[in-house]
Amino acid sequence: MRHARNNELTDRRSAAAEAKASLLTAYRASKTVAEPSQAARQAERMSLAEAREARRAERERLKYEERTRVETLAAQEKAAIEAAAVAEIEARQSAENARISRVVEDEAARKTERDRRYAARKARQV
């Protein structure tokens, strides 16, 4: 009693067609049932992608602000160093000028003293 009914080619074909049709019906039914959850998952993915993009944009903005802050600080530091260098050069120059003026004054005082002694000596000789 292997086969109770006669399985001929047409029977097998119709059974295969019925199986395919039932699989297709089951697939369509599961697709329509899963459609709302799929839309929800898609919406969730979109919101996650938007949040990720917003976080990336915020990171980029923070990096840009930090970079500009560092550049500004570097520029201020460079300006301060240059100002200090200019002030030091001016201080050296003024010290040099003061030293030169003291030397010139001392030389003038020596000449004046020499001229006074010369005049006194000439006055004594006369």
XYZ file of C-alpha atoms in Angstrom:
126
model
C 0.000 0.000 0.000
C 2.530 2.374 -1.081
C 0.330 4.866 -2.839
C -3.270 4.835 -2.036
C -4.147 7.059 -4.917
C -2.879 7.192 -8.394
C -0.207 9.892 -8.648
C -0.028 10.723 -12.217
C 1.748 13.612 -13.835
C -1.261 15.887 -13.877
C -1.931 15.219 -10.201
C 1.634 16.019 -9.291
C 1.544 19.161 -11.404
C -1.662 20.404 -9.865
C -0.334 19.639 -6.374
C 2.827 21.624 -7.130
C 0.791 24.526 -8.521
C -1.438 24.497 -5.437
C 1.624 24.468 -3.185
C 3.148 27.399 -5.067
C -0.139 29.286 -4.936
C -0.483 28.685 -1.210
C 3.129 29.796 -0.652
C 2.489 32.944 -2.699
C -0.723 33.630 -0.764
C 1.073 33.111 2.540
C 3.905 35.432 1.411
C 1.469 38.165 0.368
C -0.441 37.826 3.618
C 2.718 38.029 5.716
C 3.899 40.992 3.655
C 0.672 42.915 4.240
C 0.740 42.008 7.939
C 4.395 43.064 8.243
C 3.873 46.279 6.273
C 3.056 48.510 9.318
C 5.964 47.115 11.321
C 8.230 47.483 8.316
C 7.158 51.107 7.911
C 7.784 51.620 11.629
C 11.232 50.051 11.336
C 11.978 52.205 8.294
C 10.837 55.324 10.168
C 12.997 54.299 13.127
C 15.987 53.811 10.843
C 15.387 57.227 9.309
C 15.158 58.878 12.723
C 18.361 57.114 13.823
C 20.122 58.257 10.660
C 18.922 61.836 11.190
C 20.061 61.754 14.828
C 23.433 60.359 13.749
C 23.771 63.112 11.149
C 22.827 65.752 13.735
C 25.453 64.390 16.147
C 28.044 64.402 13.365
C 27.176 67.986 12.454
C 27.430 68.994 16.134
C 30.852 67.318 16.400
C 32.012 69.132 13.273
C 30.734 72.444 14.651
C 32.514 71.864 17.963
C 35.722 70.922 16.150
C 35.480 74.086 14.050
C 34.854 76.245 17.125
C 37.770 74.622 18.957
C 40.027 75.088 15.938
C 39.095 78.770 15.632
C 39.552 79.235 19.398
C 43.011 77.656 19.241
C 43.930 79.744 16.202
C 42.724 82.891 17.956
C 44.716 82.046 21.065
C 47.785 81.322 18.949
C 47.376 84.641 17.132
C 46.990 86.486 20.445
C 50.028 84.720 21.871
C 52.045 85.535 18.764
C 50.955 89.176 18.968
C 51.918 89.278 22.658
C 55.334 87.771 21.890
C 55.871 90.270 19.088
C 54.783 93.141 21.342
C 57.164 91.941 24.050
C 59.968 91.716 21.501
C 59.225 95.228 20.252
C 59.114 96.524 23.840
C 62.433 94.839 24.595
C 64.008 96.321 21.475
C 62.681 99.764 22.395
C 63.972 99.370 25.955
C 67.409 98.375 24.677
C 67.374 101.284 22.249
C 66.384 103.765 24.953
C 69.070 102.350 27.291
C 71.614 102.690 24.491
C 70.481 106.256 23.790
C 70.692 107.091 27.505
C 74.200 105.628 27.689
C 75.251 107.570 24.604
C 73.811 110.797 26.000
C 75.647 110.211 29.327
C 78.898 109.616 27.449
C 78.359 112.785 25.420
C 77.549 114.766 28.603
C 80.601 113.354 30.373
C 82.784 114.244 27.392
C 81.346 117.744 27.325
C 81.943 118.086 31.074
C 85.565 116.904 30.650
C 86.108 119.374 27.824
C 84.604 122.146 29.898
C 86.822 121.254 32.851
C 89.872 121.081 30.588
C 89.035 124.446 29.033
C 88.585 125.931 32.545
C 91.954 124.615 33.694
C 93.589 125.888 30.500
C 92.064 129.321 30.995
C 93.168 129.364 34.664
C 96.709 128.414 33.680
C 96.798 131.150 31.027
C 95.433 133.627 33.567
C 98.208 132.719 36.016
C 100.887 133.139 33.339
C 99.813 136.637 32.448
